CSV table of C-alpha atoms and ligand atoms in Angstrom, one decimal:
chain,number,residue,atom,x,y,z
A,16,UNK,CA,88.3,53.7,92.1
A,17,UNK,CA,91.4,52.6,90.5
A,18,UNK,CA,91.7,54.7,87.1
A,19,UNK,CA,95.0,53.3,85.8
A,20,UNK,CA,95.3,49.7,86.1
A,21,UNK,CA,96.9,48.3,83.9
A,22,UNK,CA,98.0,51.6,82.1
A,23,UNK,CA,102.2,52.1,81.8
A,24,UNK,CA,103.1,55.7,82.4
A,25,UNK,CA,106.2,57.8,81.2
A,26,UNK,CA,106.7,60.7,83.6
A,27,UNK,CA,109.3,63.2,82.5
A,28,UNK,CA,111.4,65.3,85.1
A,29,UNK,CA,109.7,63.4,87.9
A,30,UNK,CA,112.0,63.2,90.5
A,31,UNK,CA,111.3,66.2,91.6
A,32,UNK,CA,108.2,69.2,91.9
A,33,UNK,CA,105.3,68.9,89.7
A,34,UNK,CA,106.5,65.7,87.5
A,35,UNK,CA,107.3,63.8,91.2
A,36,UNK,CA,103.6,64.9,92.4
A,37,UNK,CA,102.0,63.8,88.8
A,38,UNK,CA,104.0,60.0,89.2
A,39,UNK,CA,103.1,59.8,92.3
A,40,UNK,CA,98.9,60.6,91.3
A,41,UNK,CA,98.9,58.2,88.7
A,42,UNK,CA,100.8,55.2,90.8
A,43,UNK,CA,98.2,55.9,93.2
A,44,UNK,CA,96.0,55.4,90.6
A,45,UNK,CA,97.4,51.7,89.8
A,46,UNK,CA,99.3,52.9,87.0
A,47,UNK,CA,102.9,51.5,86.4
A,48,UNK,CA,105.4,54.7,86.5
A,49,UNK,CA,108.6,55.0,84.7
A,50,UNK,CA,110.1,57.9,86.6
A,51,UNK,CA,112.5,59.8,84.4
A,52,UNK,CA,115.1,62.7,85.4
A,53,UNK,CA,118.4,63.7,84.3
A,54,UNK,CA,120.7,64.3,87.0
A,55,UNK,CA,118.9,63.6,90.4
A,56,UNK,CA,119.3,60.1,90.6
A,57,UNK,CA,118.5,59.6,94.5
A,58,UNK,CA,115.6,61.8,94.0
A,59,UNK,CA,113.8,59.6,91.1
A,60,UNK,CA,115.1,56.4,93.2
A,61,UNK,CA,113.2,57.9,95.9
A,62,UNK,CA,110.3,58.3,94.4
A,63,UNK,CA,110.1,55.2,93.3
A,64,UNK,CA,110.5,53.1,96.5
A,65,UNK,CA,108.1,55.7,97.4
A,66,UNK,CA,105.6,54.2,94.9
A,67,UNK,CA,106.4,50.8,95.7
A,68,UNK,CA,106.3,50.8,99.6
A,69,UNK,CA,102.2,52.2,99.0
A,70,UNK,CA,101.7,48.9,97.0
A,71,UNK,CA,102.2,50.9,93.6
A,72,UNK,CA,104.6,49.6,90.4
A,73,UNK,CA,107.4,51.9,89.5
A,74,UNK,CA,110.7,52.2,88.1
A,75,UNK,CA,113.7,54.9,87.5
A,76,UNK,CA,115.5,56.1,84.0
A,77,UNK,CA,117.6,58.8,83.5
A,78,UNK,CA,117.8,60.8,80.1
A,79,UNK,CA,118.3,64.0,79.3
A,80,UNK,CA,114.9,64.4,77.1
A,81,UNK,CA,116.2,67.4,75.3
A,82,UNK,CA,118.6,65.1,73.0
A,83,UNK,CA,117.6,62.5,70.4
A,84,UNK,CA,119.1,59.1,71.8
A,85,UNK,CA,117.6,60.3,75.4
A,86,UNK,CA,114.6,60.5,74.3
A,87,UNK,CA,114.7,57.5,72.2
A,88,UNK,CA,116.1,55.7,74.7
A,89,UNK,CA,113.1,56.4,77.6
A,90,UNK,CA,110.8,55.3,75.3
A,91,UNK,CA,112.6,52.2,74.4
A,92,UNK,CA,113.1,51.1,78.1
A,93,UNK,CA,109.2,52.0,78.6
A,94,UNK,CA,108.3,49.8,75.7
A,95,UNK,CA,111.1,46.5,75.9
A,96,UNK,CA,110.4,46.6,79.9
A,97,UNK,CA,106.4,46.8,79.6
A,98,UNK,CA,105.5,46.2,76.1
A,99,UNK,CA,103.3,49.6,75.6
A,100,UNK,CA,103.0,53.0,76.6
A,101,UNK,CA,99.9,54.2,77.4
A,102,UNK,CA,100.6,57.6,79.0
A,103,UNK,CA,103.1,60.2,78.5
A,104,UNK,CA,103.7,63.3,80.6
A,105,UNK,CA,105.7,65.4,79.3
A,106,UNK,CA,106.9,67.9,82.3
A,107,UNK,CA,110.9,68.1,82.1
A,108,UNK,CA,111.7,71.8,82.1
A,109,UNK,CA,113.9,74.3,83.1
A,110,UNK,CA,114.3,78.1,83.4
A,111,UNK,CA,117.3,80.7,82.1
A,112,UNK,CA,115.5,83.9,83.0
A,113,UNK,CA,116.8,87.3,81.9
A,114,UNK,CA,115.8,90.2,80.2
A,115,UNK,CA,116.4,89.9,76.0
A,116,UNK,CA,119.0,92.2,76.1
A,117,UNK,CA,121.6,90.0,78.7
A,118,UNK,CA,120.1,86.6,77.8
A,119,UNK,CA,122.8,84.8,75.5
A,120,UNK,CA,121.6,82.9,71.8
A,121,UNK,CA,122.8,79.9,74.4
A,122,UNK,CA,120.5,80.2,77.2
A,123,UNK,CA,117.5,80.6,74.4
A,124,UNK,CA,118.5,77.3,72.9
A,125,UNK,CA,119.1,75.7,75.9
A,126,UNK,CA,115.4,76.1,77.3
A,127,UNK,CA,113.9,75.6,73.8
A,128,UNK,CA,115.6,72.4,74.0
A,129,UNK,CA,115.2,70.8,77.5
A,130,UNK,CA,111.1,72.1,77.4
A,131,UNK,CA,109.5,72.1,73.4
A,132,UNK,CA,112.3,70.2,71.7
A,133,UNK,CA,112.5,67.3,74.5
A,134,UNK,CA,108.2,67.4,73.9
A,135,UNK,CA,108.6,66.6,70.4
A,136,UNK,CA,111.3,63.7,70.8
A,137,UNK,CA,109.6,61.8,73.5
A,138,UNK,CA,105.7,62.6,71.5
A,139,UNK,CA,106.9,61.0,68.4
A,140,UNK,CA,108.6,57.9,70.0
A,141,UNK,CA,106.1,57.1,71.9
A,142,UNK,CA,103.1,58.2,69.1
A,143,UNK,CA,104.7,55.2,67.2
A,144,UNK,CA,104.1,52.8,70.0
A,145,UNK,CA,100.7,53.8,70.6
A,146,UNK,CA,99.6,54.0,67.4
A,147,UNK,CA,100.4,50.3,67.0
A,148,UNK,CA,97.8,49.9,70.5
A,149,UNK,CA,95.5,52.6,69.5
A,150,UNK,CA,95.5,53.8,72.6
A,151,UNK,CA,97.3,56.9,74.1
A,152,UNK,CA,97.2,59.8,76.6
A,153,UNK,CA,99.6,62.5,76.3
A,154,UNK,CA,99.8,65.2,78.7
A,155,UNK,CA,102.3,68.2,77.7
A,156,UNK,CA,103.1,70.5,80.9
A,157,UNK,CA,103.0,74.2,79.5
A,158,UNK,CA,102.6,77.7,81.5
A,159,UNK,CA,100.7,80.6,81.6
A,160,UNK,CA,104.3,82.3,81.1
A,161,UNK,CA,103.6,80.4,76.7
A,162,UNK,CA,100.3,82.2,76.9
A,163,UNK,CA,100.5,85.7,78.7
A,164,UNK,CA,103.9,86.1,78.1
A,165,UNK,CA,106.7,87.0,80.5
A,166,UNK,CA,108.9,89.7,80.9
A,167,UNK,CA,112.3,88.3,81.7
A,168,UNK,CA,111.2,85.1,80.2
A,169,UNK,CA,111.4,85.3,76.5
A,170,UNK,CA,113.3,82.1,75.7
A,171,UNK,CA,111.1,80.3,78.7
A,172,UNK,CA,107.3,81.6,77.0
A,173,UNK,CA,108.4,81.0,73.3
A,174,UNK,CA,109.1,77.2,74.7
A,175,UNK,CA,105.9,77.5,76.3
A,176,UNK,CA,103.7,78.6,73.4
A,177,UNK,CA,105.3,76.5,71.5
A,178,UNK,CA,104.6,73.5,73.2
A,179,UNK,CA,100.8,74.6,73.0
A,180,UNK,CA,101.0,74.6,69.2
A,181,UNK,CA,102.6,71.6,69.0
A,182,UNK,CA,99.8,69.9,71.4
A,183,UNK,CA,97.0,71.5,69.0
A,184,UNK,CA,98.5,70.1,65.8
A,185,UNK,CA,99.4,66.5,67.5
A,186,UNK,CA,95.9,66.2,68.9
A,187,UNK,CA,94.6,66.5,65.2
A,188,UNK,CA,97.0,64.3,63.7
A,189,UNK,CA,96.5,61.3,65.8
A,190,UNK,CA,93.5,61.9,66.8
A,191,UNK,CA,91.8,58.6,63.9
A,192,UNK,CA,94.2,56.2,66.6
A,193,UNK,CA,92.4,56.9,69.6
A,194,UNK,CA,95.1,59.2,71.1
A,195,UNK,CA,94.4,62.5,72.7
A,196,UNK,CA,97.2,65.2,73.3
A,197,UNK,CA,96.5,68.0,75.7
A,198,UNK,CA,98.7,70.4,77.9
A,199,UNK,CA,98.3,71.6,81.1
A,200,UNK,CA,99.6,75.5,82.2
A,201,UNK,CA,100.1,75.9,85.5
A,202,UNK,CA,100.5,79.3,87.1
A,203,UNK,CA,102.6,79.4,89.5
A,204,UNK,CA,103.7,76.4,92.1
A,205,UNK,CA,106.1,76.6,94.6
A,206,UNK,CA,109.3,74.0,93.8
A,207,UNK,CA,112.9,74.3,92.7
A,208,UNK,CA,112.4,76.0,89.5
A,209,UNK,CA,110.4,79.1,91.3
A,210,UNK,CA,112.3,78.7,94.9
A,211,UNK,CA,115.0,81.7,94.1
A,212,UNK,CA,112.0,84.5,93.5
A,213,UNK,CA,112.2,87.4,95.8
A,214,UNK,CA,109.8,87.8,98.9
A,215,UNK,CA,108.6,91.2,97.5
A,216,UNK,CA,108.0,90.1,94.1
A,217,UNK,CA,106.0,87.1,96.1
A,218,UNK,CA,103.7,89.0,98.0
A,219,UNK,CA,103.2,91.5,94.6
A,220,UNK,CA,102.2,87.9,92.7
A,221,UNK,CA,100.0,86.5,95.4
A,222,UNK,CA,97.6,90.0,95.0
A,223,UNK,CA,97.2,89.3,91.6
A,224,UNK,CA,95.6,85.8,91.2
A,225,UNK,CA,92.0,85.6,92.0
A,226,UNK,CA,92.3,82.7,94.7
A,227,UNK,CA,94.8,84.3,96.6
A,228,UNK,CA,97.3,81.5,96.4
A,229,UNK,CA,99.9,80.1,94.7
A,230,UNK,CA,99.2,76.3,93.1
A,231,UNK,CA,100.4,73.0,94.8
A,232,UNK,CA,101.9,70.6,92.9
A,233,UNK,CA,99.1,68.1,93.7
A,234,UNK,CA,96.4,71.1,91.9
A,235,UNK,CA,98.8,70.6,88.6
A,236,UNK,CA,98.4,67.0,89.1
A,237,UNK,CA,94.9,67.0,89.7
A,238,UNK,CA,94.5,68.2,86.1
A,239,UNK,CA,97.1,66.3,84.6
A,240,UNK,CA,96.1,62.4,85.4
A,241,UNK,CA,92.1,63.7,85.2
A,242,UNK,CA,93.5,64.2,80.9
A,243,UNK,CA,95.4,61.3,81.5
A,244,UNK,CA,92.6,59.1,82.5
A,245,UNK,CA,89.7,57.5,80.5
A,246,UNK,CA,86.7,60.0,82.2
A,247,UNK,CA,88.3,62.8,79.6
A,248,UNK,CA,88.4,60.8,76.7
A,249,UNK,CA,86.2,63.2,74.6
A,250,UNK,CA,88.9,66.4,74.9
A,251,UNK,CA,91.8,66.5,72.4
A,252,UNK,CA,94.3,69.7,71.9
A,253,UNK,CA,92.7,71.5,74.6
A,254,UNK,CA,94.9,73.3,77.2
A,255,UNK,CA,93.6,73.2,81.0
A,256,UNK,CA,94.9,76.7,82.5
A,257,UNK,CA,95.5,75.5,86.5
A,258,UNK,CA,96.5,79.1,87.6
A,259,UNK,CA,94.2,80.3,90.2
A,260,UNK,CA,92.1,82.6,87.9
A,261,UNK,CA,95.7,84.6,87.1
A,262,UNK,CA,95.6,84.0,83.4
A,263,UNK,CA,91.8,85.2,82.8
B,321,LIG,P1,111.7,71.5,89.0
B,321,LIG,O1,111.2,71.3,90.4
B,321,LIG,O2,112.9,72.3,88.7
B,321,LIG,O3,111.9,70.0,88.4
B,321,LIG,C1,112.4,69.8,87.1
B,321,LIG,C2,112.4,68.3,86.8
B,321,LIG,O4,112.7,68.2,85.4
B,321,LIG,C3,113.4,67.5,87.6
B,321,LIG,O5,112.9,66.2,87.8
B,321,LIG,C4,114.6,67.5,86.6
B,321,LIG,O6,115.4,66.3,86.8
B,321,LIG,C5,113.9,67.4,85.3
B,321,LIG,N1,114.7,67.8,84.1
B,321,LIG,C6,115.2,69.0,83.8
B,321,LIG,N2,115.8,69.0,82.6
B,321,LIG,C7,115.7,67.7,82.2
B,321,LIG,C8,116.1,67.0,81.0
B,321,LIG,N3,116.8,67.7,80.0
B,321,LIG,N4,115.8,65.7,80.8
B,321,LIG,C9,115.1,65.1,81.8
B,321,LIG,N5,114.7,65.6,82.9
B,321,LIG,C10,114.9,66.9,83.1
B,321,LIG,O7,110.5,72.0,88.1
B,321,LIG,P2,108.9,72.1,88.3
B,321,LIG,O8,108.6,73.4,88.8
B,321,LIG,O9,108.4,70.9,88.9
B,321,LIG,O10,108.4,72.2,86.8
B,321,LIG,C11,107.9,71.0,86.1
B,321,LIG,C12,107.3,71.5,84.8
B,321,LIG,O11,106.2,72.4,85.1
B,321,LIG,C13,108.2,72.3,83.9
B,321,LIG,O12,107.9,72.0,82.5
B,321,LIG,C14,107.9,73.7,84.2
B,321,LIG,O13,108.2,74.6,83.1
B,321,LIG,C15,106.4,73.6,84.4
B,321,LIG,N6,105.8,74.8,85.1
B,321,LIG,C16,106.2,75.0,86.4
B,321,LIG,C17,105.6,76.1,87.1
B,321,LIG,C18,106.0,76.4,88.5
B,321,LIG,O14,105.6,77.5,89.0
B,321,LIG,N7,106.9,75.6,89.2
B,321,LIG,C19,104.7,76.9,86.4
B,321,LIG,C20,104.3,76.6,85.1
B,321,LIG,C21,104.9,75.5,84.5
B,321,LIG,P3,116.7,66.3,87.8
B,321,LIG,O15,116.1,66.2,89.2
B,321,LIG,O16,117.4,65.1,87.5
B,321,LIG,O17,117.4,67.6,87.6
């Protein structure tokens, strides 16, 4: 059954890992899928032609989401090239791991910036554009790392939990306009942000989450376009832990 017709999509950070699988999901879907990224540009075209040679409706935009007038800007495309947003992921993010002691004020604000702050710039553009609609789904990619914590990743969970605050007090402020706001935490999923972990600490991870497995990138977007799509339009400012049993 086709969930999305109709339904214009913002994907953050989707040329790439988990946003790439999640655009991909909801083009499948019938949604139309603005693919945005910040560097990779062959990557995001990819995905797009990718989109369109399975029948699908797609296009590319790069921004960095982090800053005002890049965040701004996605939106504005979304909305002067299809008239509405109805979805937003939020998934852009990065990592600057190292212990507190030899992480630089830099590297904190850096991550703070590309994961929460880039969440709150592209929310409230597009909030105003679905408000007008009353209509919106927005879908804010956390991590177990903003809710257990993790050592070597103080600037990385503060971002994290912070974006789970920010879903919670979202969800209840537009809640009257028909728009729900939830986040999904994965655990962890084997892309480019997790590619450079060492074999030993690998095998130590895998023993500890209950299914014995790292995630794929189609389990994250599994959960993400089942918030995104009109069968959970009853949660609001919930957070949908996709971690294997890790996190319990
Ligand atoms: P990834 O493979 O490194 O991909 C990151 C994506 O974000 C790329 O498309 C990249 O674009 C884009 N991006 C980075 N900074 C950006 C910016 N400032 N503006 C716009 N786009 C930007 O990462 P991933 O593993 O798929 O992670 C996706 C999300 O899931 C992140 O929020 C991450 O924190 C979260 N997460 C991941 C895991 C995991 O185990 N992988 C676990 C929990 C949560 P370019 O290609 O142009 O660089």
């Amino acid at each position: 059954m086709v969930q999305f017709a109709e339904k214009i999509a913002v994907v953050t950070g989707a040329s790439r890992g988990i946003g790439r699988a999640i655009a991909l999901e909801l083009a499948q879907g019938g949604a139309t899928v603005i693919v945005n990224y910040q560097k990779n540009a062959a990557a995001a075209e990819e995905v797009v032609q990718q989109i369109i040679a399975a029948g699908g409706s797609a296009s590319s935009f790069g921004a960095d989401v982090g800053l005002e007038e890049g965040a701004n800007g996605l939106i504005k495309y979304a909305t002067d090239t299809y008239g509405k947003i109805d979805i937003l992921v939020n998934n852009a993010g990065t990592t600057r791991d190292n212990v507190i002691m030899l992480m630089s004020a830099d590297d904190f604000d850096s991550v703070m910036q590309t994961n929460l702050r880039s969440t709150w710039l592209c929310s409230k553009a597009a909030v105003r554009a679905m408000m007008r609609k009353r209509y919106g789904r927005i879908v804010n990619i956390t991590s177990i790392s903003g809710i257990m914590g993790n050592g070597g990743q103080t600037n990385y969970s503060a971002s994290k939990a912070g974006i789970i605050g920010l879903t919670k007090a979202l969800a209840r402020e537009v809640s009257a306009r028909n728009i729900t706001v939830n986040a999904v935490a994965p655990g962890f999923v084997m892309t480019d942000l997790t590619s450079s972990l060492p074999e030993d600490m690998l095998k130590k991870l895998n023993e500890n989450i209950p299914l014995g497995r790292w995630g794929s990138v189609e389990d994250v977007a599994h959960a993400t376009t089942f918030l995104a799509s009109d069968a959970a339009s009853y949660i609001t400012g919930h957070i949908l832990v996709v971690d294997g049993g890790l996190a319990m």
